Coordinates of C-alpha atoms in Angstrom, one line a residue:
M159 CA 0.0 0.0 0.0
S160 CA 1.4 3.4 -0.8
V161 CA 0.4 7.1 -1.3
S162 CA 2.3 9.7 -3.2
I163 CA 1.6 13.4 -3.7
G164 CA 3.1 15.1 -6.7
G165 CA 5.6 12.3 -6.9
V166 CA 6.7 12.6 -3.2
R167 CA 6.3 9.5 -1.1
V168 CA 3.8 9.7 1.8
L169 CA 4.6 7.9 5.1
H170 CA 1.0 7.6 6.1
A171 CA -2.3 9.4 5.2
R172 CA -5.9 9.8 6.3
L173 CA -8.5 10.4 3.7
H174 CA -11.8 11.8 5.1
V175 CA -14.8 11.5 2.9
P176 CA -18.0 13.1 4.3
R177 CA -21.5 12.4 3.1
M178 CA -21.8 16.0 1.9
G179 CA -19.0 18.5 1.0
A180 CA -15.4 18.1 -0.1
W181 CA -13.1 15.2 0.9
F182 CA -9.7 16.0 2.3
L183 CA -6.5 14.1 2.9
D184 CA -4.0 14.7 5.7
A185 CA -0.6 13.2 4.9
A186 CA 2.8 12.9 6.6
L187 CA 5.6 13.2 4.0
E188 CA 8.9 11.5 3.7
S189 CA 10.6 14.8 2.9
D190 CA 10.1 18.5 3.5
Q191 CA 9.7 19.2 -0.2
D192 CA 7.3 22.1 -1.0
L193 CA 4.1 20.6 -2.4
S194 CA 2.0 23.8 -2.5
S195 CA 1.3 23.4 -6.2
A196 CA 0.6 19.7 -6.1
Q197 CA -2.8 18.7 -7.5
Q198 CA -2.6 14.9 -7.9
I199 CA -2.6 12.2 -5.2
T200 CA -1.8 8.6 -6.3
I201 CA -3.0 5.9 -3.9
T202 CA -1.7 2.4 -4.7
L203 CA -3.9 -0.5 -3.5
P204 CA -3.9 -4.2 -4.3
D205 CA -6.1 -3.6 -7.4
G206 CA -3.8 -0.9 -8.7
E207 CA -3.5 2.9 -8.7
H208 CA -6.2 5.4 -7.9
V209 CA -5.7 9.0 -8.8
L210 CA -7.4 11.8 -6.7
R211 CA -7.3 15.4 -7.7
G212 CA -7.3 18.2 -5.1
T213 CA -5.6 21.4 -4.0
V214 CA -3.2 21.9 -1.2
Q215 CA -4.9 23.9 1.5
R216 CA -2.1 24.1 4.0
G217 CA 1.2 22.4 4.9
G218 CA 4.5 22.7 6.7
S219 CA 7.6 20.9 7.8
F220 CA 9.6 20.0 10.8
A221 CA 12.8 18.0 11.3
L222 CA 13.1 17.3 7.5
H223 CA 9.6 15.9 7.3
G224 CA 6.6 17.6 5.9
G225 CA 2.9 17.5 6.3
V226 CA 0.1 18.6 4.0
R227 CA -3.6 18.8 3.8
I228 CA -5.2 18.5 0.4
V229 CA -8.9 19.2 -0.3
G230 CA -10.8 17.8 -3.2
G231 CA -11.2 20.0 -6.2
A232 CA -10.0 23.6 -6.0
A233 CA -10.4 23.6 -2.2
A234 CA -12.5 26.7 -2.6
W235 CA -15.9 25.8 -1.2
G236 CA -14.8 27.0 2.2
Q237 CA -13.8 30.5 0.9
D238 CA -16.0 33.5 1.2
V239 CA -18.0 34.9 -1.7
A240 CA -19.4 38.4 -2.2
R241 CA -23.1 39.0 -2.0
K242 CA -25.1 38.9 -5.2
A243 CA -28.7 39.5 -6.1
Y244 CA -30.7 37.7 -8.8
A245 CA -34.1 38.8 -10.3
N246 CA -35.9 37.2 -13.1
D247 CA -39.7 37.3 -13.5
A248 CA -39.5 33.9 -15.4
G249 CA -37.7 32.4 -12.3
V250 CA -34.2 32.4 -11.1
K251 CA -32.7 29.1 -12.0
A252 CA -30.9 27.2 -9.2
A253 CA -28.4 25.9 -11.7
T254 CA -27.5 29.5 -12.7
V255 CA -26.8 30.4 -9.0
I256 CA -24.7 27.2 -8.6
S257 CA -22.8 27.7 -11.8
D258 CA -21.9 31.3 -10.9
L259 CA -20.5 30.1 -7.5
A260 CA -18.4 27.5 -9.1
S261 CA -17.1 29.9 -11.8
E262 CA -16.1 32.5 -9.3
L263 CA -14.3 29.9 -7.2
G264 CA -12.6 28.0 -10.0
E265 CA -14.4 24.8 -9.1
T266 CA -15.5 22.3 -11.7
L267 CA -19.1 21.2 -11.8
G268 CA -20.4 17.8 -12.9
T269 CA -24.0 16.7 -12.3
V270 CA -26.3 19.5 -11.1
E271 CA -29.7 18.4 -10.0
P272 CA -31.0 20.8 -7.3
S273 CA -34.2 19.9 -5.4
R274 CA -36.0 22.7 -7.2
A275 CA -35.2 24.1 -10.6
S276 CA -36.5 27.6 -9.9
L277 CA -35.7 29.6 -6.8
G278 CA -38.5 32.1 -7.4
T279 CA -38.4 35.5 -9.0
H280 CA -35.6 36.7 -6.7
W281 CA -32.6 35.2 -5.0
A282 CA -30.4 36.9 -2.4
R283 CA -26.9 35.4 -2.2
E284 CA -25.3 36.4 1.1
A285 CA -21.7 37.3 1.6
G286 CA -19.9 34.5 3.4
P287 CA -18.8 30.9 3.0
A288 CA -19.4 29.6 -0.5
G289 CA -20.4 26.1 0.7
K290 CA -23.3 27.6 2.7
Q291 CA -24.6 29.4 -0.4
L292 CA -24.2 26.3 -2.5
E293 CA -26.3 24.3 0.1
A294 CA -29.0 27.0 0.0
A295 CA -29.3 26.9 -3.8
A296 CA -29.1 23.1 -3.9
G297 CA -32.0 22.7 -1.4
T298 CA -32.4 19.2 -0.1
T299 CA -30.0 17.7 -2.7
P300 CA -26.6 17.0 -1.2
W301 CA -23.4 18.4 -2.9
W302 CA -20.1 16.6 -2.8
V303 CA -16.7 16.5 -4.4
D304 CA -15.7 13.3 -6.2
F305 CA -12.2 11.8 -6.1
D306 CA -11.6 13.3 -9.5
G307 CA -12.1 16.8 -8.1
V308 CA -15.5 17.4 -9.7
T309 CA -18.3 18.9 -7.6
H310 CA -21.7 17.3 -8.0
V311 CA -25.1 18.5 -6.8
A312 CA -26.9 15.2 -6.9
A313 CA -27.8 12.1 -4.9
R314 CA -25.0 9.8 -4.2
D315 CA -24.6 6.5 -6.0
S316 CA -26.6 3.9 -4.0
R317 CA -25.5 0.7 -5.6
D318 CA -23.9 -2.1 -3.6
A319 CA -20.2 -1.8 -3.2
P320 CA -18.3 -4.6 -5.0
P321 CA -17.6 -7.3 -2.4
E322 CA -14.1 -7.8 -3.8
S323 CA -13.2 -4.2 -2.9
Y324 CA -13.3 -4.8 0.9
S325 CA -13.4 -7.3 3.8
V326 CA -15.2 -6.6 7.1
L327 CA -12.7 -6.6 10.0
E328 CA -14.9 -5.1 12.8
H329 CA -18.5 -4.1 13.2
D330 CA -20.1 -2.2 16.1
P331 CA -23.9 -2.0 15.5
V332 CA -24.4 0.1 18.6
S333 CA -22.0 2.9 17.6
R334 CA -22.9 2.2 14.0
W335 CA -19.5 1.8 12.5
V336 CA -17.7 -0.8 10.4
T337 CA -14.0 -1.2 9.9
L338 CA -13.0 -2.5 6.5
G339 CA -9.8 -3.9 5.0
V340 CA -9.7 -2.1 1.6
D341 CA -8.4 -3.6 -1.6
S342 CA -9.9 -1.0 -3.9
L343 CA -11.6 2.4 -3.8
E344 CA -14.2 1.2 -6.2
G345 CA -17.5 1.5 -4.5
I346 CA -16.1 2.6 -1.2
A347 CA -17.9 6.0 -0.9
P348 CA -20.8 7.6 0.9
G349 CA -24.1 6.3 -0.4
R350 CA -22.9 2.9 -1.4
V351 CA -24.3 -0.2 0.3
L352 CA -22.1 -2.8 2.2
R353 CA -23.6 -6.3 2.2
A354 CA -20.7 -8.9 2.2
G355 CA -19.7 -10.0 5.6
L356 CA -22.6 -8.3 7.4
D357 CA -25.8 -9.7 8.9
E358 CA -27.7 -6.7 7.5
P359 CA -26.8 -4.3 4.7
V360 CA -25.6 -0.8 5.8
T361 CA -25.3 2.4 3.8
I362 CA -22.1 4.3 4.1
G363 CA -22.7 7.7 5.6
A364 CA -19.1 8.9 5.8
L365 CA -15.7 7.2 6.0
E366 CA -12.1 7.7 6.9
L367 CA -9.5 5.8 5.0
V368 CA -6.2 5.2 6.8
I369 CA -3.3 4.2 4.6
S370 CA 0.1 3.1 5.7
P371 CA 2.8 1.0 3.9
D372 CA 1.3 -2.1 5.6
S373 CA -2.4 -1.6 5.2
A374 CA -5.4 0.3 4.1
R375 CA -8.4 0.4 6.4
A376 CA -11.6 2.3 6.1
H377 CA -13.6 3.3 9.2
V378 CA -17.1 3.6 8.0
W379 CA -20.0 5.3 9.8
Y380 CA -23.5 4.6 8.8
G381 CA -27.0 5.6 9.6
G382 CA -26.2 9.3 10.2
A383 CA -23.8 12.0 9.4
G384 CA -20.8 9.7 9.7
A385 CA -17.5 11.4 10.7
N386 CA -19.6 14.5 11.5
A387 CA -21.8 12.5 13.9
V388 CA -21.2 14.7 16.8
A389 CA -22.0 17.9 14.9
G390 CA -24.3 16.1 12.5
A391 CA -27.5 16.6 14.4
L392 CA -26.8 20.3 15.0
A393 CA -25.6 20.8 11.5
S394 CA -28.8 19.3 10.1
V395 CA -30.9 21.5 12.3
I396 CA -28.9 24.7 12.1
E397 CA -27.2 24.7 8.7
H398 CA -29.8 22.9 6.6
V399 CA -32.8 24.6 8.2
V400 CA -31.9 27.9 9.8
G401 CA -28.7 28.4 7.9
Q402 CA -30.5 28.3 4.5
R403 CA -33.2 30.7 5.5
L404 CA -33.4 34.4 6.3
H405 CA -35.6 35.1 9.3
G406 CA -36.3 38.6 10.6
S407 CA -36.5 41.9 8.8
Y408 CA -33.7 43.8 7.0
R409 CA -33.3 47.5 6.4
Y410 CA -33.2 48.7 2.8
R411 CA -33.4 52.1 1.1
V412 CA -35.5 52.8 -2.0
V413 CA -33.4 53.6 -5.1
Q414 CA -36.4 54.0 -7.4
M415 CA -39.7 52.4 -8.3
S416 CA -39.8 49.9 -11.1
G417 CA -43.4 49.8 -12.0
N418 CA -45.3 48.7 -8.9
R419 CA -42.1 47.2 -7.4
A420 CA -39.1 48.8 -5.8
D421 CA -35.4 48.7 -6.5
L422 CA -33.6 48.6 -3.2
Q423 CA -30.2 49.2 -1.6
V424 CA -29.2 47.5 1.6
V425 CA -28.6 49.9 4.5
R426 CA -26.3 47.8 6.6
Q427 CA -23.5 45.7 5.1
A428 CA -23.2 43.4 8.1
P429 CA -25.9 40.9 7.2
G430 CA -24.1 40.3 3.9
L431 CA -27.3 40.7 1.8
P432 CA -27.2 42.2 -1.7
D433 CA -29.0 45.1 -3.2
M434 CA -32.2 43.9 -5.0
V435 CA -34.4 45.0 -7.8
R436 CA -38.1 44.8 -8.5
V437 CA -39.1 43.7 -5.0
P438 CA -42.9 43.6 -4.5
Q439 CA -44.7 45.4 -1.7
W440 CA -47.0 43.5 0.8
S441 CA -49.0 45.8 3.1
A442 CA -52.7 46.4 4.0
P443 CA -55.2 44.9 1.6
G444 CA -55.9 47.1 -1.4
Y445 CA -53.2 49.5 -0.5
H446 CA -50.2 50.4 -2.7
A447 CA -47.7 53.3 -2.4
E448 CA -45.3 54.7 -4.9
L449 CA -42.4 55.0 -2.4
A450 CA -40.3 58.1 -2.4
K451 CA -36.6 57.8 -3.4
G452 CA -34.4 57.4 -0.3
A453 CA -37.2 56.1 1.9
E454 CA -36.2 53.4 4.3
V455 CA -38.2 50.2 4.2
L456 CA -38.1 46.8 5.9
V457 CA -37.7 43.7 3.8
M458 CA -38.7 40.2 5.0
F459 CA -38.2 36.9 3.2
A460 CA -41.5 34.9 3.1
D461 CA -41.1 31.6 4.9
G462 CA -37.4 32.5 5.3
D463 CA -36.9 31.8 1.6
R464 CA -34.3 34.1 0.1
G465 CA -36.0 33.7 -3.2
F466 CA -39.1 35.5 -1.9
P467 CA -38.3 39.0 -0.6
V468 CA -41.1 41.5 0.1
V469 CA -41.3 45.0 1.3
T470 CA -43.5 44.9 4.4
H471 CA -43.0 48.2 6.2
A472 CA -42.0 51.8 5.4
V473 CA -40.3 54.3 7.7
G474 CA -42.6 56.0 10.2
K475 CA -43.7 59.6 10.5
D476 CA -40.9 62.2 10.3
G477 CA -38.5 59.6 9.0
S478 CA -36.6 60.1 5.7
G479 CA -39.0 59.5 2.8
H480 CA -42.0 59.1 5.0
V481 CA -44.4 60.8 2.6
P482 CA -44.8 58.6 -0.6
V483 CA -45.1 60.1 -4.1
S484 CA -48.6 58.7 -4.3
V485 CA -51.0 56.1 -2.7
Q486 CA -53.6 53.9 -4.3
I487 CA -56.5 52.4 -2.3
A488 CA -58.7 49.6 -3.5
G489 CA -57.0 49.5 -6.9
G490 CA -58.6 52.7 -8.1
G491 CA -56.8 55.3 -10.2
R492 CA -59.2 58.2 -9.4
K493 CA -58.2 61.1 -7.2
V494 CA -59.5 61.4 -3.7
A495 CA -61.2 64.7 -2.7
R496 CA -59.9 66.5 0.5
Q497 CA -61.2 69.2 2.7
G498 CA -60.5 72.5 1.0
D499 CA -60.3 71.1 -2.5
L500 CA -62.1 73.0 -5.3
V501 CA -65.6 72.0 -6.2
Q502 CA -67.1 73.0 -9.5
C503 CA -70.9 73.2 -10.3
G504 CA -71.8 73.6 -13.9
G505 CA -69.0 74.5 -16.3
A506 CA -68.1 76.5 -19.4
G507 CA -71.0 76.1 -21.9
T508 CA -73.3 74.5 -19.4
I509 CA -76.8 74.2 -20.9
C510 CA -80.0 74.3 -18.8
T511 CA -83.7 74.4 -19.5
L512 CA -85.8 76.9 -17.6
M513 CA -89.5 76.4 -16.8
P514 CA -91.8 79.3 -15.9
L515 CA -93.7 79.4 -12.6
S516 CA -97.3 78.2 -12.9
G517 CA -99.6 81.1 -14.1
A518 CA -96.8 83.3 -15.2
G519 CA -97.4 85.5 -18.2
A520 CA -95.7 85.3 -21.5
P521 CA -92.3 87.0 -21.5
P522 CA -91.5 89.9 -23.7
N523 CA -89.5 89.6 -26.9
N524 CA -85.9 88.3 -26.5
A525 CA -86.6 87.1 -23.0
I526 CA -86.1 83.6 -21.8
V527 CA -88.8 81.3 -23.0
A528 CA -89.9 78.2 -21.2
G529 CA -88.5 75.0 -22.8
V530 CA -85.8 76.8 -24.8
P531 CA -82.2 75.9 -24.0
V532 CA -80.1 78.8 -22.7
V533 CA -76.5 79.4 -21.6
I534 CA -76.1 79.9 -17.9
S535 CA -73.2 81.7 -16.3
F536 CA -72.1 82.3 -12.7
S537 CA -69.9 85.2 -13.7
S538 CA -70.6 88.9 -13.3
T539 CA -69.5 89.4 -16.9
P540 CA -72.2 88.7 -19.4
P541 CA -71.4 85.5 -21.4
D542 CA -71.1 85.2 -25.1
P543 CA -73.8 82.7 -26.1
A544 CA -72.1 82.1 -29.5
G545 CA -68.8 81.2 -28.0
L546 CA -70.2 79.2 -25.0
T547 CA -67.8 80.9 -22.6
A548 CA -70.1 80.9 -19.6
K549 CA -68.4 80.5 -16.2
P550 CA -69.0 77.7 -13.7
L551 CA -69.8 78.0 -10.1
Y552 CA -66.9 77.3 -7.7
G553 CA -66.8 76.3 -4.1
A554 CA -64.8 74.3 -1.6
I555 CA -65.4 71.2 0.4
S556 CA -65.9 72.4 4.0
T557 CA -66.0 69.1 5.9
G558 CA -64.4 65.7 5.9
S559 CA -63.8 62.5 7.9
P560 CA -62.0 63.2 11.2
L561 CA -60.4 59.7 11.0
V562 CA -58.7 59.9 7.7
E563 CA -56.1 62.4 6.5
S564 CA -54.4 62.7 3.1
G565 CA -51.6 64.7 1.6

């Protein structure tokens, strides 16, 4: 049994393969040679050579011997990424969000099958660890890095592990682990099923492969989070439930209105949320406001889903941008009258028909005759009947509801 990294012989190595995430290998080297640029690990087992591809994350040397940790792929899923907002009325594709992450990090993608194809009309990628953002976009589908360094967002292979690849050395059904003698890496991976040498089949949850010049043994955990068993329960609850969701409200500032929706700029950088465009408003039934530029609003994510942002509140009285540009109630586009607004009775060219009092005598020539249309004016200046320039009667609303005020 042997392991070499970049052609340098390894004294002993431990390969950790979690159910979800990137594998990593810790190795003690025969020399103190610099391996910072090494990307290939060769593991020689009884069935031949197995090549793994990864990136050196850290290393060092002491007393002419070196040590190194290599992480599968580009070792970038633990790096921080910048915040980024997505908006698409046809739906933001999860594959697009995942592809952007991989491209920014230099990781290679293989199969991408997130649990939901569309993330909604919006998606808010937070600043922070890339792996967390990948999990959020992948949904309930696990992501993992294969031995060839390729990242997959897909279910693990669930076929039986070839019985010739291993032999069972120990089994503790209480602690739920199995120790295997490994003759091949073929089929020894999370998701694969072990049957040979066991009373009941078990599915590999995670494993640690320990390789020395004398042996290669795999410690396999099953029925849970494997090597992450201690933190697995917490990780499942926190990272996969809370960590993927955005609870609470977040302060944003209105940049401009985009139709009935708002383009927003985040107020505080600390939460790591991006600026967003075309965010809808949710408020009182039948109420819609054209928000003023610069107005502060609160944004919440419905059900904690970063693909479903909504404006729920605007700044209170005396706050910046408190007075909106306009308000619509009950979907109507007609203006609302206020106390003091102008009232007009009649209008230019208003036509009326006058009727004489009962028993009145016939009027003289050129006088108003009953049943004949006339021009009526409320101006002190005599009107021009031919030009229909009569004046209307003006007044003002003198009362109003004491419970409702408008601008």
